[in-house]
């Protein structure tokens, strides 16, 4: 599948996965999970490894509870979750009881553009940079609204190797990344990486097939979808019920 067809799939059929879901329900509490100390001189929240699928996992690789989030950089509920959960979730990860993996659920070309830049600096700054791109969401949307339909359509119809670079430039994302340590040439190279863009699109197809994603954010605990949890207060309670 070519990148263009992948983007069309995202724009047309995957938009059914909305931003935000209903929060409700309770779970039976499990036995507490024992804490595991990080190796001397390190912390689990700063321990990040790349998975064979190209995602990044934060925390103890042998953690008893593995939390996965499918989230979108253009989803306001995902932005709110990133802001509200940041400190407490990192503290949970630092306990060694839980690992956390953010899998980008791309819904449109702007999502892919942001995702390509977020991973451009590699695993060690992926999570801090992702948080900052979420913090920039409103400013990015303001610039997007100022583009006009004709300009936007011209950019997303450009050849794949140029498409995301043009969008990033128009949305101020290249300058935003430069201010956070990503060199301009490096950013442009990442934005021209059509293989990674296609991999992100295929990751959405795989997530839908395996987990039937109905909205973002969607969370998995040890490979099982956490029902009715899209906000940090609700998910935090479910994590505590799971023994964290």
PDB file of C-alpha atoms in Angstrom, residues 24-224:
ATOM      1  CA  UNK A  24     -17.582   4.555  33.578  1.00  0.00           C
ATOM      2  CA  UNK A  25     -17.478   1.243  35.441  1.00  0.00           C
ATOM      3  CA  UNK A  26     -15.402  -0.343  38.177  1.00  0.00           C
ATOM      4  CA  UNK A  27     -13.097  -3.338  38.339  1.00  0.00           C
ATOM      5  CA  UNK A  28     -12.291  -5.826  41.089  1.00  0.00           C
ATOM      6  CA  UNK A  29      -9.100  -4.910  42.939  1.00  0.00           C
ATOM      7  CA  UNK A  30      -6.098  -7.152  42.453  1.00  0.00           C
ATOM      8  CA  UNK A  31      -3.268  -7.925  44.860  1.00  0.00           C
ATOM      9  CA  UNK A  32      -0.683  -5.123  45.107  1.00  0.00           C
ATOM     10  CA  UNK A  33       2.276  -5.428  42.739  1.00  0.00           C
ATOM     11  CA  UNK A  34       5.689  -5.212  44.399  1.00  0.00           C
ATOM     12  CA  UNK A  35       7.950  -2.304  43.502  1.00  0.00           C
ATOM     13  CA  UNK A  36      11.162  -2.989  41.589  1.00  0.00           C
ATOM     14  CA  UNK A  37      14.153  -0.673  41.945  1.00  0.00           C
ATOM     15  CA  UNK A  38      15.828   0.649  38.810  1.00  0.00           C
ATOM     16  CA  UNK A  39      19.532  -0.068  38.276  1.00  0.00           C
ATOM     17  CA  UNK A  40      21.801   2.221  40.306  1.00  0.00           C
ATOM     18  CA  UNK A  41      22.088   5.715  38.860  1.00  0.00           C
ATOM     19  CA  UNK A  42      19.022   5.356  36.639  1.00  0.00           C
ATOM     20  CA  UNK A  43      15.260   5.768  36.856  1.00  0.00           C
ATOM     21  CA  UNK A  44      12.638   3.666  35.128  1.00  0.00           C
ATOM     22  CA  UNK A  45      10.867   6.703  33.647  1.00  0.00           C
ATOM     23  CA  UNK A  46      14.090   7.606  31.825  1.00  0.00           C
ATOM     24  CA  UNK A  47      14.610   4.040  30.626  1.00  0.00           C
ATOM     25  CA  UNK A  48      13.158   3.821  27.122  1.00  0.00           C
ATOM     26  CA  UNK A  49      13.549   0.989  24.613  1.00  0.00           C
ATOM     27  CA  UNK A  50      12.399   0.626  21.035  1.00  0.00           C
ATOM     28  CA  UNK A  51      10.097  -2.302  20.235  1.00  0.00           C
ATOM     29  CA  UNK A  52      10.426  -4.491  17.128  1.00  0.00           C
ATOM     30  CA  UNK A  53       7.369  -2.625  15.764  1.00  0.00           C
ATOM     31  CA  UNK A  54       9.188   0.693  16.085  1.00  0.00           C
ATOM     32  CA  UNK A  55       7.341   2.020  19.132  1.00  0.00           C
ATOM     33  CA  UNK A  56       8.958   3.207  22.365  1.00  0.00           C
ATOM     34  CA  UNK A  57       8.390   1.658  25.806  1.00  0.00           C
ATOM     35  CA  UNK A  58       9.150   3.579  28.987  1.00  0.00           C
ATOM     36  CA  UNK A  59      10.028   1.731  32.162  1.00  0.00           C
ATOM     37  CA  UNK A  60      10.977  -1.634  33.578  1.00  0.00           C
ATOM     38  CA  UNK A  61      10.966  -4.109  30.666  1.00  0.00           C
ATOM     39  CA  UNK A  62       9.923  -6.847  33.107  1.00  0.00           C
ATOM     40  CA  UNK A  63       7.131  -4.802  34.720  1.00  0.00           C
ATOM     41  CA  UNK A  64       4.159  -6.896  35.834  1.00  0.00           C
ATOM     42  CA  UNK A  65       1.696  -4.455  34.282  1.00  0.00           C
ATOM     43  CA  UNK A  66       2.233  -3.197  30.752  1.00  0.00           C
ATOM     44  CA  UNK A  67       0.147  -0.144  29.874  1.00  0.00           C
ATOM     45  CA  UNK A  68      -0.274   0.834  26.220  1.00  0.00           C
ATOM     46  CA  UNK A  69      -1.994   3.958  24.966  1.00  0.00           C
ATOM     47  CA  UNK A  70      -3.287   4.414  21.435  1.00  0.00           C
ATOM     48  CA  UNK A  71      -3.406   8.184  21.100  1.00  0.00           C
ATOM     49  CA  UNK A  72      -3.541  10.885  18.460  1.00  0.00           C
ATOM     50  CA  UNK A  73      -1.614  14.153  18.359  1.00  0.00           C
ATOM     51  CA  UNK A  74      -4.725  15.856  16.967  1.00  0.00           C
ATOM     52  CA  UNK A  75      -7.042  14.546  19.720  1.00  0.00           C
ATOM     53  CA  UNK A  76      -7.914  17.036  22.481  1.00  0.00           C
ATOM     54  CA  UNK A  77      -8.727  14.224  24.942  1.00  0.00           C
ATOM     55  CA  UNK A  78      -5.272  12.715  24.315  1.00  0.00           C
ATOM     56  CA  UNK A  79      -3.735  16.151  24.923  1.00  0.00           C
ATOM     57  CA  UNK A  80      -5.635  16.448  28.201  1.00  0.00           C
ATOM     58  CA  UNK A  81      -4.553  12.950  29.240  1.00  0.00           C
ATOM     59  CA  UNK A  82      -0.903  13.741  28.482  1.00  0.00           C
ATOM     60  CA  UNK A  83      -1.077  16.905  30.591  1.00  0.00           C
ATOM     61  CA  UNK A  84      -3.027  15.444  33.521  1.00  0.00           C
ATOM     62  CA  UNK A  85      -1.198  12.125  33.770  1.00  0.00           C
ATOM     63  CA  UNK A  86       2.404  13.196  33.246  1.00  0.00           C
ATOM     64  CA  UNK A  87       3.800  13.429  36.780  1.00  0.00           C
ATOM     65  CA  UNK A  88       1.729  10.689  38.412  1.00  0.00           C
ATOM     66  CA  UNK A  89       2.203   8.212  35.576  1.00  0.00           C
ATOM     67  CA  UNK A  90       5.971   8.759  35.587  1.00  0.00           C
ATOM     68  CA  UNK A  91       5.989   8.139  39.346  1.00  0.00           C
ATOM     69  CA  UNK A  92       4.123   4.883  38.788  1.00  0.00           C
ATOM     70  CA  UNK A  93       6.628   3.905  36.099  1.00  0.00           C
ATOM     71  CA  UNK A  94       9.490   4.770  38.460  1.00  0.00           C
ATOM     72  CA  UNK A  95       8.118   2.194  40.911  1.00  0.00           C
ATOM     73  CA  UNK A  96       9.056  -0.520  38.425  1.00  0.00           C
ATOM     74  CA  UNK A  97       5.549  -1.974  38.683  1.00  0.00           C
ATOM     75  CA  UNK A  98       4.363  -0.686  35.316  1.00  0.00           C
ATOM     76  CA  UNK A  99       5.737   0.140  31.885  1.00  0.00           C
ATOM     77  CA  UNK A 100       4.101   2.607  29.504  1.00  0.00           C
ATOM     78  CA  UNK A 101       4.035   2.630  25.712  1.00  0.00           C
ATOM     79  CA  UNK A 102       2.489   5.375  23.589  1.00  0.00           C
ATOM     80  CA  UNK A 103       1.442   4.108  20.161  1.00  0.00           C
ATOM     81  CA  UNK A 104       0.476   6.863  17.747  1.00  0.00           C
ATOM     82  CA  UNK A 105      -2.968   6.379  16.264  1.00  0.00           C
ATOM     83  CA  UNK A 106      -2.731   8.580  13.169  1.00  0.00           C
ATOM     84  CA  UNK A 107      -6.041   9.941  11.918  1.00  0.00           C
ATOM     85  CA  UNK A 108      -4.938  12.491   9.304  1.00  0.00           C
ATOM     86  CA  UNK A 109      -1.827  13.959   7.613  1.00  0.00           C
ATOM     87  CA  UNK A 110      -1.269  16.425  10.469  1.00  0.00           C
ATOM     88  CA  UNK A 111      -1.118  13.484  12.872  1.00  0.00           C
ATOM     89  CA  UNK A 112       1.533  11.768  10.761  1.00  0.00           C
ATOM     90  CA  UNK A 113       3.509  15.010  10.412  1.00  0.00           C
ATOM     91  CA  UNK A 114       3.603  15.503  14.180  1.00  0.00           C
ATOM     92  CA  UNK A 115       4.381  11.847  14.848  1.00  0.00           C
ATOM     93  CA  UNK A 116       7.334  11.882  12.459  1.00  0.00           C
ATOM     94  CA  UNK A 117       8.816  14.870  14.277  1.00  0.00           C
ATOM     95  CA  UNK A 118       8.095  13.490  17.760  1.00  0.00           C
ATOM     96  CA  UNK A 119      10.175  10.391  17.043  1.00  0.00           C
ATOM     97  CA  UNK A 120      12.862  12.302  15.129  1.00  0.00           C
ATOM     98  CA  UNK A 121      15.166  12.708  18.125  1.00  0.00           C
ATOM     99  CA  UNK A 122      15.067   9.018  18.986  1.00  0.00           C
ATOM    100  CA  UNK A 123      13.916   7.097  22.029  1.00  0.00           C
ATOM    101  CA  UNK A 124      15.620   9.189  24.704  1.00  0.00           C
ATOM    102  CA  UNK A 125      13.616  12.362  24.029  1.00  0.00           C
ATOM    103  CA  UNK A 126      10.508  10.793  22.481  1.00  0.00           C
ATOM    104  CA  UNK A 127       8.302  11.168  25.559  1.00  0.00           C
ATOM    105  CA  UNK A 128       9.331  14.719  26.562  1.00  0.00           C
ATOM    106  CA  UNK A 129       9.001  15.826  22.935  1.00  0.00           C
ATOM    107  CA  UNK A 130       5.606  14.153  22.552  1.00  0.00           C
ATOM    108  CA  UNK A 131       4.335  15.992  25.643  1.00  0.00           C
ATOM    109  CA  UNK A 132       5.510  19.263  24.177  1.00  0.00           C
ATOM    110  CA  UNK A 133       3.783  18.590  20.850  1.00  0.00           C
ATOM    111  CA  UNK A 134       0.568  17.932  22.770  1.00  0.00           C
ATOM    112  CA  UNK A 135       1.076  21.240  24.601  1.00  0.00           C
ATOM    113  CA  UNK A 136       1.410  22.936  21.201  1.00  0.00           C
ATOM    114  CA  UNK A 137      -1.832  21.429  19.865  1.00  0.00           C
ATOM    115  CA  UNK A 138      -3.974  24.580  20.133  1.00  0.00           C
ATOM    116  CA  UNK A 139      -1.347  26.758  18.457  1.00  0.00           C
ATOM    117  CA  UNK A 140      -0.955  24.155  15.707  1.00  0.00           C
ATOM    118  CA  UNK A 141      -4.718  24.096  15.130  1.00  0.00           C
ATOM    119  CA  UNK A 142      -4.828  27.883  14.854  1.00  0.00           C
ATOM    120  CA  UNK A 143      -2.219  27.776  12.105  1.00  0.00           C
ATOM    121  CA  UNK A 144      -4.048  24.923  10.378  1.00  0.00           C
ATOM    122  CA  UNK A 145      -7.290  26.877  10.351  1.00  0.00           C
ATOM    123  CA  UNK A 146      -5.494  29.793   8.733  1.00  0.00           C
ATOM    124  CA  UNK A 147      -4.246  27.702   5.812  1.00  0.00           C
ATOM    125  CA  UNK A 148      -7.524  27.508   3.925  1.00  0.00           C
ATOM    126  CA  UNK A 149      -8.862  24.408   2.223  1.00  0.00           C
ATOM    127  CA  UNK A 150      -7.077  25.001  -1.089  1.00  0.00           C
ATOM    128  CA  UNK A 151      -3.642  25.368   0.510  1.00  0.00           C
ATOM    129  CA  UNK A 152      -4.163  22.368   2.760  1.00  0.00           C
ATOM    130  CA  UNK A 153      -5.350  20.153  -0.094  1.00  0.00           C
ATOM    131  CA  UNK A 154      -2.374  21.217  -2.212  1.00  0.00           C
ATOM    132  CA  UNK A 155       0.003  20.141   0.565  1.00  0.00           C
ATOM    133  CA  UNK A 156      -1.594  16.776   1.256  1.00  0.00           C
ATOM    134  CA  UNK A 157      -1.689  16.072  -2.481  1.00  0.00           C
ATOM    135  CA  UNK A 158       2.045  16.734  -2.891  1.00  0.00           C
ATOM    136  CA  UNK A 159       4.430  13.807  -3.502  1.00  0.00           C
ATOM    137  CA  UNK A 160       4.818  11.728  -0.320  1.00  0.00           C
ATOM    138  CA  UNK A 161       8.420  12.793   0.318  1.00  0.00           C
ATOM    139  CA  UNK A 162       7.366  16.478   0.290  1.00  0.00           C
ATOM    140  CA  UNK A 163       3.895  16.316   1.821  1.00  0.00           C
ATOM    141  CA  UNK A 164       4.737  16.228   5.519  1.00  0.00           C
ATOM    142  CA  UNK A 165       7.584  18.715   5.237  1.00  0.00           C
ATOM    143  CA  UNK A 166       5.264  21.251   3.602  1.00  0.00           C
ATOM    144  CA  UNK A 167       2.642  20.713   6.284  1.00  0.00           C
ATOM    145  CA  UNK A 168       5.181  20.968   9.106  1.00  0.00           C
ATOM    146  CA  UNK A 169       6.569  24.198   7.714  1.00  0.00           C
ATOM    147  CA  UNK A 170       3.104  25.733   7.305  1.00  0.00           C
ATOM    148  CA  UNK A 171       2.090  24.715  10.825  1.00  0.00           C
ATOM    149  CA  UNK A 172       5.270  26.032  12.432  1.00  0.00           C
ATOM    150  CA  UNK A 173       6.267  22.547  13.553  1.00  0.00           C
ATOM    151  CA  UNK A 174       9.785  22.600  12.129  1.00  0.00           C
ATOM    152  CA  UNK A 175      10.621  25.768  14.080  1.00  0.00           C
ATOM    153  CA  UNK A 176       8.945  24.282  17.152  1.00  0.00           C
ATOM    154  CA  UNK A 177      11.108  21.159  16.873  1.00  0.00           C
ATOM    155  CA  UNK A 178      14.255  23.256  16.285  1.00  0.00           C
ATOM    156  CA  UNK A 179      13.625  25.100  19.542  1.00  0.00           C
ATOM    157  CA  UNK A 180      13.625  21.700  21.256  1.00  0.00           C
ATOM    158  CA  UNK A 181      16.907  20.395  19.923  1.00  0.00           C
ATOM    159  CA  UNK A 182      15.970  18.890  16.543  1.00  0.00           C
ATOM    160  CA  UNK A 183      18.164  20.365  13.806  1.00  0.00           C
ATOM    161  CA  UNK A 184      16.295  21.640  10.754  1.00  0.00           C
ATOM    162  CA  UNK A 185      18.036  19.250   8.346  1.00  0.00           C
ATOM    163  CA  UNK A 186      17.290  16.360  10.701  1.00  0.00           C
ATOM    164  CA  UNK A 187      13.618  17.382  10.931  1.00  0.00           C
ATOM    165  CA  UNK A 188      13.302  17.598   7.158  1.00  0.00           C
ATOM    166  CA  UNK A 189      14.906  14.181   6.750  1.00  0.00           C
ATOM    167  CA  UNK A 190      12.445  12.662   9.228  1.00  0.00           C
ATOM    168  CA  UNK A 191       9.507  14.314   7.475  1.00  0.00           C
ATOM    169  CA  UNK A 192      10.628  12.842   4.137  1.00  0.00           C
ATOM    170  CA  UNK A 193      10.757   9.320   5.587  1.00  0.00           C
ATOM    171  CA  UNK A 194       7.863   7.787   3.669  1.00  0.00           C
ATOM    172  CA  UNK A 195       8.634   4.280   4.962  1.00  0.00           C
ATOM    173  CA  UNK A 196       8.001   5.368   8.552  1.00  0.00           C
ATOM    174  CA  UNK A 197       4.895   7.310   7.512  1.00  0.00           C
ATOM    175  CA  UNK A 198       3.541   4.185   5.853  1.00  0.00           C
ATOM    176  CA  UNK A 199       4.417   2.117   8.926  1.00  0.00           C
ATOM    177  CA  UNK A 200       2.407   4.500  11.097  1.00  0.00           C
ATOM    178  CA  UNK A 201      -0.578   4.166   8.765  1.00  0.00           C
ATOM    179  CA  UNK A 202      -0.352   0.383   8.796  1.00  0.00           C
ATOM    180  CA  UNK A 203      -0.108   0.434  12.579  1.00  0.00           C
ATOM    181  CA  UNK A 204      -3.578   1.980  12.674  1.00  0.00           C
ATOM    182  CA  UNK A 205      -4.948  -0.773  10.465  1.00  0.00           C
ATOM    183  CA  UNK A 206      -3.372  -3.406  12.717  1.00  0.00           C
ATOM    184  CA  UNK A 207      -4.741  -1.760  15.871  1.00  0.00           C
ATOM    185  CA  UNK A 208      -8.242  -1.634  14.421  1.00  0.00           C
ATOM    186  CA  UNK A 209      -8.089  -5.266  13.356  1.00  0.00           C
ATOM    187  CA  UNK A 210      -6.787  -6.511  16.699  1.00  0.00           C
ATOM    188  CA  UNK A 211      -8.470  -4.214  19.212  1.00  0.00           C
ATOM    189  CA  UNK A 212     -11.393  -2.602  17.359  1.00  0.00           C
ATOM    190  CA  UNK A 213     -10.354   0.909  18.387  1.00  0.00           C
ATOM    191  CA  UNK A 214     -13.467   3.071  18.723  1.00  0.00           C
ATOM    192  CA  UNK A 215     -11.912   6.276  20.032  1.00  0.00           C
ATOM    193  CA  UNK A 216      -8.769   7.880  21.343  1.00  0.00           C
ATOM    194  CA  UNK A 217      -7.216   7.531  23.750  1.00  0.00           C
ATOM    195  CA  UNK A 218      -7.659   3.769  24.061  1.00  0.00           C
ATOM    196  CA  UNK A 219      -5.657   1.871  26.680  1.00  0.00           C
ATOM    197  CA  UNK A 220      -4.481  -1.716  26.999  1.00  0.00           C
ATOM    198  CA  UNK A 221      -3.410  -3.430  30.202  1.00  0.00           C
ATOM    199  CA  UNK A 222      -1.322  -6.495  29.472  1.00  0.00           C
ATOM    200  CA  UNK A 223      -2.784  -6.656  25.985  1.00  0.00           C
ATOM    201  CA  UNK A 224      -6.438  -6.263  26.994  1.00  0.00           C
TER     202      UNK A 224
END
